[in-house]
PDB file of C-alpha atoms in Angstrom:
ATOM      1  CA  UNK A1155      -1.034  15.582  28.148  1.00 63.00           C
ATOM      2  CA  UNK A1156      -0.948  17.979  25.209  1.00 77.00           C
ATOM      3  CA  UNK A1157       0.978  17.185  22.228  1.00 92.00           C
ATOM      4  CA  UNK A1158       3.324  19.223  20.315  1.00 96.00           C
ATOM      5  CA  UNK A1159       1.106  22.588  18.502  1.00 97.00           C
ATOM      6  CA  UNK A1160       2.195  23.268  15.052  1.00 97.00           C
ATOM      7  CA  UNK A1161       0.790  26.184  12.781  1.00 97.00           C
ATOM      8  CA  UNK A1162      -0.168  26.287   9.921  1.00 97.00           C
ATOM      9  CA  UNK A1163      -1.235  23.129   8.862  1.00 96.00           C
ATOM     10  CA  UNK A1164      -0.737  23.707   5.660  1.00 97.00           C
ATOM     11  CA  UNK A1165       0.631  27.250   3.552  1.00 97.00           C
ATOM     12  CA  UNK A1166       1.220  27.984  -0.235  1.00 98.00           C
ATOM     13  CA  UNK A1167       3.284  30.781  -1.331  1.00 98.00           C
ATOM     14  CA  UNK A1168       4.897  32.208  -4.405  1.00 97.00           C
ATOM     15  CA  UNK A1169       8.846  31.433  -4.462  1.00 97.00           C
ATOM     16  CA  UNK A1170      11.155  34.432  -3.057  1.00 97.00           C
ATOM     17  CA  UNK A1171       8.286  35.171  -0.402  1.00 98.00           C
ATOM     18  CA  UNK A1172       8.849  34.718   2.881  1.00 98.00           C
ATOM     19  CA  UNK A1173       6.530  32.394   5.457  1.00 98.00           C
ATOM     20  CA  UNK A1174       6.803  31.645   9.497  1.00 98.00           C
ATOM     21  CA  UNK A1175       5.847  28.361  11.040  1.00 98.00           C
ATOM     22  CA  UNK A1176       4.948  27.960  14.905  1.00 97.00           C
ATOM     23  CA  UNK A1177       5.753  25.484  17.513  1.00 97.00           C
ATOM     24  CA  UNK A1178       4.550  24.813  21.055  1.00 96.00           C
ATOM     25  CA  UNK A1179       6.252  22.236  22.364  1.00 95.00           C
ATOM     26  CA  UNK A1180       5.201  19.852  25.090  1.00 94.00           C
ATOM     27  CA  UNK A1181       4.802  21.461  28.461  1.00 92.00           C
ATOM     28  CA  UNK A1182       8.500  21.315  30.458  1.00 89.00           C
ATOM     29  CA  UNK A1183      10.125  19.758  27.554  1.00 91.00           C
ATOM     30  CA  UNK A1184      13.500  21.717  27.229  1.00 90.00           C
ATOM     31  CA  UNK A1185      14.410  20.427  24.081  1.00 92.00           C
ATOM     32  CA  UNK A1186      12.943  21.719  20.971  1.00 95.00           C
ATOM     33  CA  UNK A1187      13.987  20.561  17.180  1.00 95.00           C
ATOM     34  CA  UNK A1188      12.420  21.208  13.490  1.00 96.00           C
ATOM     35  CA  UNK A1189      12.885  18.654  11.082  1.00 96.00           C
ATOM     36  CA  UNK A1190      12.145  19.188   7.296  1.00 97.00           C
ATOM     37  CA  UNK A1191      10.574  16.154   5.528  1.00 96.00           C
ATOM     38  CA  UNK A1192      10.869  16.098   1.857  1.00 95.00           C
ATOM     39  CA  UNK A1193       8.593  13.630   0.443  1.00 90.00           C
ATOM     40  CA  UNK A1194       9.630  10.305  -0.286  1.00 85.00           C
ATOM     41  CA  UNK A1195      12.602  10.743   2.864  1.00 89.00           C
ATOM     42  CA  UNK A1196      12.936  10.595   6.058  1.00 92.00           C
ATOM     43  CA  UNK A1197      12.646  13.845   8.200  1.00 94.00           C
ATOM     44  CA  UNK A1198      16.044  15.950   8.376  1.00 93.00           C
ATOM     45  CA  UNK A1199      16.742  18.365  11.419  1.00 92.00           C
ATOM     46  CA  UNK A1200      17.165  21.570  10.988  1.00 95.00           C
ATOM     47  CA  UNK A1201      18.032  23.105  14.174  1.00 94.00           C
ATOM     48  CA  UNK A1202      18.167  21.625  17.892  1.00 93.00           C
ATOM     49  CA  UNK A1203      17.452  23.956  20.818  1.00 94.00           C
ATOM     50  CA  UNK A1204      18.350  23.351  24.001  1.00 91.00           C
ATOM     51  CA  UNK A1205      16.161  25.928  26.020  1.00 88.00           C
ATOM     52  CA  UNK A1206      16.356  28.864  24.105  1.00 85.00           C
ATOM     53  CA  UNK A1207      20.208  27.976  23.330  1.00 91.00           C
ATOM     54  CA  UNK A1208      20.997  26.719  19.845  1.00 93.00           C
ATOM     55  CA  UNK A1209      22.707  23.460  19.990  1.00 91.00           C
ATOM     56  CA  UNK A1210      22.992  22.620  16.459  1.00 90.00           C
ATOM     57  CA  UNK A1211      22.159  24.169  13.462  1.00 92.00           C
ATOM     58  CA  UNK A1212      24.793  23.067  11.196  1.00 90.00           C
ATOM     59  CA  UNK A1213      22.199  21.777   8.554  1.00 90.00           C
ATOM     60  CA  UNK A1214      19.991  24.763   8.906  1.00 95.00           C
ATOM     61  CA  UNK A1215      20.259  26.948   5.286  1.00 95.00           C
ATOM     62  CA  UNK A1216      21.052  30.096   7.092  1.00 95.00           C
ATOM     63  CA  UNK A1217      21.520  32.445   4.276  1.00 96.00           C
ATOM     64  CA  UNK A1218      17.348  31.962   3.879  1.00 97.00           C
ATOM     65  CA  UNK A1219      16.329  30.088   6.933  1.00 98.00           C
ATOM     66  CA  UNK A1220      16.404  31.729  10.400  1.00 97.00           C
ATOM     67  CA  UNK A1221      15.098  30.165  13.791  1.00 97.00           C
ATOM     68  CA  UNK A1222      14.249  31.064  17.356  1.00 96.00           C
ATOM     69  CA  UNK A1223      13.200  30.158  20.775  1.00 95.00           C
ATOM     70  CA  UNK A1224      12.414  32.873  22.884  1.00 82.00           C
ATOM     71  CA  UNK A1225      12.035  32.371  26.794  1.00 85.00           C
ATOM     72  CA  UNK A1226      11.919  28.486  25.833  1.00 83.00           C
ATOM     73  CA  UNK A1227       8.777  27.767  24.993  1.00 91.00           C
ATOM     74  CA  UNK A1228       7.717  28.558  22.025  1.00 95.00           C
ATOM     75  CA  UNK A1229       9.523  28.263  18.622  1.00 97.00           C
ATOM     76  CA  UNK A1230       9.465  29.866  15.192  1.00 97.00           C
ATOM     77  CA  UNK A1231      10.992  29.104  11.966  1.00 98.00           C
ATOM     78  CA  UNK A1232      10.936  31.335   9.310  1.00 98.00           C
ATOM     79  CA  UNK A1233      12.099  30.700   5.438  1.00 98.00           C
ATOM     80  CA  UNK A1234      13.041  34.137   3.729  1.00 97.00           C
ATOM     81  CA  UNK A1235      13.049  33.952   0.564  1.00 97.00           C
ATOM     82  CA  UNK A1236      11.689  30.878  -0.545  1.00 97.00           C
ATOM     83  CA  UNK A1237      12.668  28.795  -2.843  1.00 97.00           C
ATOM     84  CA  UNK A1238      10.934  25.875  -4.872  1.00 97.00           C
ATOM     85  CA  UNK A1239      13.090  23.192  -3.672  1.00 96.00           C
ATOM     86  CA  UNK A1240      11.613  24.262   0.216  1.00 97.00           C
ATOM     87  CA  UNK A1241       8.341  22.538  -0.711  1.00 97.00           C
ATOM     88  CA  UNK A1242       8.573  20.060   2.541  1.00 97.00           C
ATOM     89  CA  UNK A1243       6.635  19.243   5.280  1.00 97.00           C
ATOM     90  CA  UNK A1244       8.059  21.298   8.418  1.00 98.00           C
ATOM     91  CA  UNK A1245       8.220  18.933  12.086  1.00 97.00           C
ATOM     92  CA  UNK A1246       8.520  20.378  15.313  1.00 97.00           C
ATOM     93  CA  UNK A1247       9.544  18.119  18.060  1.00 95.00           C
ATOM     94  CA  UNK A1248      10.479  18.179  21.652  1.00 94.00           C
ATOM     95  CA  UNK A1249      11.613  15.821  23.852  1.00 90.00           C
ATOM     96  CA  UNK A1250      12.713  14.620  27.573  1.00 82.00           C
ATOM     97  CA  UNK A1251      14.463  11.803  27.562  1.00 74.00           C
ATOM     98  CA  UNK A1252      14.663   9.602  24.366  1.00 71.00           C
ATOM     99  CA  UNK A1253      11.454   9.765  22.630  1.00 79.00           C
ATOM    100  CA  UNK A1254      10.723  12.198  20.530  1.00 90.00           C
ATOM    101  CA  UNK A1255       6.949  13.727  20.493  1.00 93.00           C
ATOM    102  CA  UNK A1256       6.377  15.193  16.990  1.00 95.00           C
ATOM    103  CA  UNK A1257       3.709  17.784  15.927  1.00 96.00           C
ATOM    104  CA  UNK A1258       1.535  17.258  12.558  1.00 96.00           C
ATOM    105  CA  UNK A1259       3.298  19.311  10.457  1.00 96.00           C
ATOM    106  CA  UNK A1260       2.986  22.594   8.546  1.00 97.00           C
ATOM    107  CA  UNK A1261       2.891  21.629   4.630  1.00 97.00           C
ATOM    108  CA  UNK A1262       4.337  24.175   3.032  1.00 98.00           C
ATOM    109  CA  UNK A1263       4.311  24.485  -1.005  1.00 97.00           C
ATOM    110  CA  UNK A1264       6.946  26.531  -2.990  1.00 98.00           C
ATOM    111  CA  UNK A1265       5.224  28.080  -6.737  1.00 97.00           C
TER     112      UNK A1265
ATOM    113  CA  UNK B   9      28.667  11.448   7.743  1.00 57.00           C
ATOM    114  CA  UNK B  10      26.018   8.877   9.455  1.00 61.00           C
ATOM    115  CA  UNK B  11      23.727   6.897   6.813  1.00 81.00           C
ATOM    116  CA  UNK B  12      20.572   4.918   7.949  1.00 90.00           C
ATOM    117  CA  UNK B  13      19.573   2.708   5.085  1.00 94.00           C
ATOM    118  CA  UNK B  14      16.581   1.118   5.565  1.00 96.00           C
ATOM    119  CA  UNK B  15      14.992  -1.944   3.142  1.00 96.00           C
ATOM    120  CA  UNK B  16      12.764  -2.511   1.532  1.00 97.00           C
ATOM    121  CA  UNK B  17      11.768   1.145   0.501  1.00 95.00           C
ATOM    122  CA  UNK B  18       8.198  -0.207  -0.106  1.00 96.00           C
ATOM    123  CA  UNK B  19       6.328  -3.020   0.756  1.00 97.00           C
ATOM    124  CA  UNK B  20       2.111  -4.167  -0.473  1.00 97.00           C
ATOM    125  CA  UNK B  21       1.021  -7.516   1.146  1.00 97.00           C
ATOM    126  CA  UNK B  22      -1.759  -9.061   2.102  1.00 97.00           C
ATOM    127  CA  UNK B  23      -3.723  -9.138   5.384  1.00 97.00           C
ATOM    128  CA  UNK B  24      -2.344 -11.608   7.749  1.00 97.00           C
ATOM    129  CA  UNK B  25       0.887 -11.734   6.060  1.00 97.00           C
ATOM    130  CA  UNK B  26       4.800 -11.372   8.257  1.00 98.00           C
ATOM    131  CA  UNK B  27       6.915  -9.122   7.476  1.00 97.00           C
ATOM    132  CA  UNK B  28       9.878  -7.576   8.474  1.00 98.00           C
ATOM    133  CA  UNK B  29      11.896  -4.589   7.826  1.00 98.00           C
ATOM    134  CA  UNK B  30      15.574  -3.592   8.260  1.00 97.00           C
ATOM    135  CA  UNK B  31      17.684  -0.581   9.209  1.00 97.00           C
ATOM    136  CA  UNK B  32      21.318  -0.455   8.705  1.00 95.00           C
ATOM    137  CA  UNK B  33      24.539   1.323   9.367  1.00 92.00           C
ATOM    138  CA  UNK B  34      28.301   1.884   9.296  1.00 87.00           C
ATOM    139  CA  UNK B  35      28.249   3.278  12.324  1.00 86.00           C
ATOM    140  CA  UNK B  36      27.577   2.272  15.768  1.00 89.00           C
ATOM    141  CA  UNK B  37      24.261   3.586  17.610  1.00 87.00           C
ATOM    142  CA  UNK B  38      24.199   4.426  21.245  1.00 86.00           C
ATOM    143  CA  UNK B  39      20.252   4.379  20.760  1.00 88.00           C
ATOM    144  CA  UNK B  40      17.570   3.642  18.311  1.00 92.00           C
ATOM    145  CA  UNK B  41      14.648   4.066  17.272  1.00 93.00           C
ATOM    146  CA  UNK B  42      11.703   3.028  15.484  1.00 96.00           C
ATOM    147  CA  UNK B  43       8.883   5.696  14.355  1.00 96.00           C
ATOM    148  CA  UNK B  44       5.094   5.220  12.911  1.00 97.00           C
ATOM    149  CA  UNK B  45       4.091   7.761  10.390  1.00 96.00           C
ATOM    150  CA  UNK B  46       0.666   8.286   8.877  1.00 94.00           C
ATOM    151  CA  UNK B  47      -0.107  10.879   5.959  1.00 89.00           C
ATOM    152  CA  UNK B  48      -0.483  14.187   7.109  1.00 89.00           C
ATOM    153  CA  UNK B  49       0.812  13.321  10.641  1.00 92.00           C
ATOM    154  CA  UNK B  50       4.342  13.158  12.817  1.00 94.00           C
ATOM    155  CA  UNK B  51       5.847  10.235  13.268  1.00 95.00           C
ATOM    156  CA  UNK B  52       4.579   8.054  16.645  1.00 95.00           C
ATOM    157  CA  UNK B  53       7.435   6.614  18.638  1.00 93.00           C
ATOM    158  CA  UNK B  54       6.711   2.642  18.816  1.00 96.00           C
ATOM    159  CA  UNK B  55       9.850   1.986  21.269  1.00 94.00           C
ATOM    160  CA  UNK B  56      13.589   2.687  21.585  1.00 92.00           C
ATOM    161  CA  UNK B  57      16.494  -0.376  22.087  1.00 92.00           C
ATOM    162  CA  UNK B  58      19.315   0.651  23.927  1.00 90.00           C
ATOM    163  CA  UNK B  59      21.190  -2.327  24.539  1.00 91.00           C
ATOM    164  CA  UNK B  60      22.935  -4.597  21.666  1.00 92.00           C
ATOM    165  CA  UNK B  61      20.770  -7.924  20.966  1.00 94.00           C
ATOM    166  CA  UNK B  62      17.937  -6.550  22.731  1.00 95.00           C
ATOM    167  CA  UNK B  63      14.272  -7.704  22.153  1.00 96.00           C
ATOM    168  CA  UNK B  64      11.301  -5.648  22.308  1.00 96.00           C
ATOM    169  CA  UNK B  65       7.878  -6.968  21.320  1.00 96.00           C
ATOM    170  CA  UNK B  66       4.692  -4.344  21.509  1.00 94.00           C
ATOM    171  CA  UNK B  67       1.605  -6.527  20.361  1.00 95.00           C
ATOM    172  CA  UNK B  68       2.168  -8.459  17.260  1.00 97.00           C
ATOM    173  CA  UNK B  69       5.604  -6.108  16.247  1.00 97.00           C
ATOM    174  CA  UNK B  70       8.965  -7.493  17.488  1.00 97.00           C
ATOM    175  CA  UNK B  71      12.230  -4.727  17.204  1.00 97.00           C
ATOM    176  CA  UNK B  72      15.224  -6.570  17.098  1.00 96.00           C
ATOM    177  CA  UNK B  73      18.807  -4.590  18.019  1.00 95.00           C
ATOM    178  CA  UNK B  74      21.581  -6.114  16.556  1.00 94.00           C
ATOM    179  CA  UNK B  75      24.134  -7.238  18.654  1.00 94.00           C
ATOM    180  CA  UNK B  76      26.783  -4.357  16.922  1.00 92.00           C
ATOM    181  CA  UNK B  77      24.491  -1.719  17.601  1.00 91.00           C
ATOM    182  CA  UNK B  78      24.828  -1.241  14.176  1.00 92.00           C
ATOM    183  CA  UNK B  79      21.901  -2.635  12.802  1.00 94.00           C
ATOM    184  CA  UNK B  80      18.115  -3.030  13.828  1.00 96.00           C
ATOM    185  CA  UNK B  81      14.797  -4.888  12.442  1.00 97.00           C
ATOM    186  CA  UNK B  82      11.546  -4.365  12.781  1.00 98.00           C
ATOM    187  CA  UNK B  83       8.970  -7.959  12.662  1.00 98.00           C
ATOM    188  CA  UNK B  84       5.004  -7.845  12.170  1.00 98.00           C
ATOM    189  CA  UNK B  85       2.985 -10.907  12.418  1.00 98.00           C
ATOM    190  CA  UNK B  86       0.040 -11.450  10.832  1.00 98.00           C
ATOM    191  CA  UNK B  87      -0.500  -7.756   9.595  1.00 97.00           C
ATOM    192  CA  UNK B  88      -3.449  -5.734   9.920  1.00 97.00           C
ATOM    193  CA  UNK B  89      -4.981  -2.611   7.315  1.00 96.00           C
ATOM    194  CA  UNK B  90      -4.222  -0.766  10.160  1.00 95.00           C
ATOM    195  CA  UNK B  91      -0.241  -1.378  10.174  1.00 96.00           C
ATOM    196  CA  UNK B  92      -0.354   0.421   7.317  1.00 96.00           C
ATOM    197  CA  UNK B  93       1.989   3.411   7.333  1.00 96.00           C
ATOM    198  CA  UNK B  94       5.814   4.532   6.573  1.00 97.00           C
ATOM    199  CA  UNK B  95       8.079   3.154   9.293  1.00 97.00           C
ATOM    200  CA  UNK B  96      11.124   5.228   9.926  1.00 97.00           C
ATOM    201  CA  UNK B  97      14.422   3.985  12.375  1.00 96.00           C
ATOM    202  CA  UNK B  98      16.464   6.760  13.720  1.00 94.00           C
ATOM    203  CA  UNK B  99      19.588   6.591  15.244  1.00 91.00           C
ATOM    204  CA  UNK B 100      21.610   8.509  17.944  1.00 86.00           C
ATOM    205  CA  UNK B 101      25.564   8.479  17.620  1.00 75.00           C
ATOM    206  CA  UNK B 102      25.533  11.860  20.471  1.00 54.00           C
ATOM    207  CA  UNK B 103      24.535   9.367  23.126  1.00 48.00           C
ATOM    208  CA  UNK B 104      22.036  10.083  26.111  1.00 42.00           C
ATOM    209  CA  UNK B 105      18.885  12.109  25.702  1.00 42.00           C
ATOM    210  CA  UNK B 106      20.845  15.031  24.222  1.00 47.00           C
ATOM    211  CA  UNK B 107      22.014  13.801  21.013  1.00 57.00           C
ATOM    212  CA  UNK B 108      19.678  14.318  17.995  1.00 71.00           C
ATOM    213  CA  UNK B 109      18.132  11.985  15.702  1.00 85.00           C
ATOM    214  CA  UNK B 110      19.463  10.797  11.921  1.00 88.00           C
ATOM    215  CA  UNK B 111      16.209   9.282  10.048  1.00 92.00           C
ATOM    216  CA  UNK B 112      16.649   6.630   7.569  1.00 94.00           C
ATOM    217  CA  UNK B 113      14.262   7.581   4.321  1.00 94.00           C
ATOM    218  CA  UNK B 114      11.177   4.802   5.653  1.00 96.00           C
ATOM    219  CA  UNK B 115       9.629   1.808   4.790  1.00 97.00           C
ATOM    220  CA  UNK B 116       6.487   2.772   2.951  1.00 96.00           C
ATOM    221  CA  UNK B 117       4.003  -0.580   4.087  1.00 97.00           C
ATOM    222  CA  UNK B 118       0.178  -0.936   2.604  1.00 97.00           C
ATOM    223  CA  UNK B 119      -1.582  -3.764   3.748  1.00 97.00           C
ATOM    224  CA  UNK B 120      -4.630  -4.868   2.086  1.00 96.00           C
ATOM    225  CA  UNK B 121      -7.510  -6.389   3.424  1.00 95.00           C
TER     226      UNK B 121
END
């Protein structure tokens, strides 16, 4: 079975420019989340889809972060503009059932 | 708002040593669960304890769920290099497969040979 696809591994911008990260999620999973991971903590969600219906984004920044699931697959997250304190590593998840299948990450630096 | 507090926050000990680690809360889970993490990776799912007082044992690591569902530990005998890692519990308070996860901040574990 595939795992969960994340891209980019890894992405360094200049702050107040904007990046995208990608998720595929496990095949038939219809949940979909994106943690951020701040090193030194424990990963934080973002935003929970169920299908390509948001089920909670209260912890999602949403005056610079914006998220989507089209057709309920695929996910992106996008961080516009960025700011230094958004240096984190970016999780995608899905899930069916109650484990949790995480992707590798996208690594994203803020200078 | 739900807090996960795990302890210790790090941990260096020798090959062959036990050890165990803790996760706490305030608040009662309907789930939990315990997570692997290696640099530069996800976390691995190593089990989920539904039931209060429950025992699970996976090879030489024993998750313990406290009888409260409040509180969970995580046991590993005679430790390996390859342990090594940051172990993270996270909790569900939504209950069933649709609630979403609260991560403590990890127990950071090196073992050295």
């Amino acid at each position: 079975e595939a795992g969960v696809a994340q891209s980019p591994r890894y992405k360094i911008i200049e702050k107040r420019q904007s990046v995208a990260f990608w998720c595929n999620p496990i095949s038939g999973h219809a949940t979909l989340y994106w943690y951020q991971q701040i090193l030194g903590q424990g990963p934080k969600l973002l935003i929970q889809f169920q299908n390509n219906g948001v089920v909670d984004d209260s912890q999602l920044p949403k005056d610079r972060f914006s998220a989507e699931r089209l057709k309920g697959v695929d996910s992106t997250l996008k961080i516009q503009p960025a700011k230094l304190e958004d240096s984190a590593v970016y999780l995608c998840a899905s899930s069916e059932g109650y484990g949790y299948t995480f992707g590798s990450g996208t690594r994203l630096t803020v200078v | 708002t739900q807090l996960l507090e795990q302890s210790p926050q790090f941990l260096s000990i020798q090959e062959g040593e036990n050890l165990t680690v803790y996760c706490n809360s305030s608040s009662v889970f309907s789930s939990l669960q315990w997570y692997r993490q290696e640099p530069g990776e996800g976390p691995v799912l190593l089990v989920t304890v539904v039931t209060g007082g429950e025992v699970k044992k996976l090879k030489r690591l024993t998750f313990q769920f406290g009888d409260a569902r409040k509180d969970s530990s995580l046991h590993i005998t005679a430790a390996q290099p390859g342990d090594t890692g940051l172990y993270l519990c996270a909790g569900a308070w939504d209950g069933g497969s649709q609630g979403n996860l609260i991560f403590g901040k990890g127990t950071k574990l090196s073992v050295k040979p």
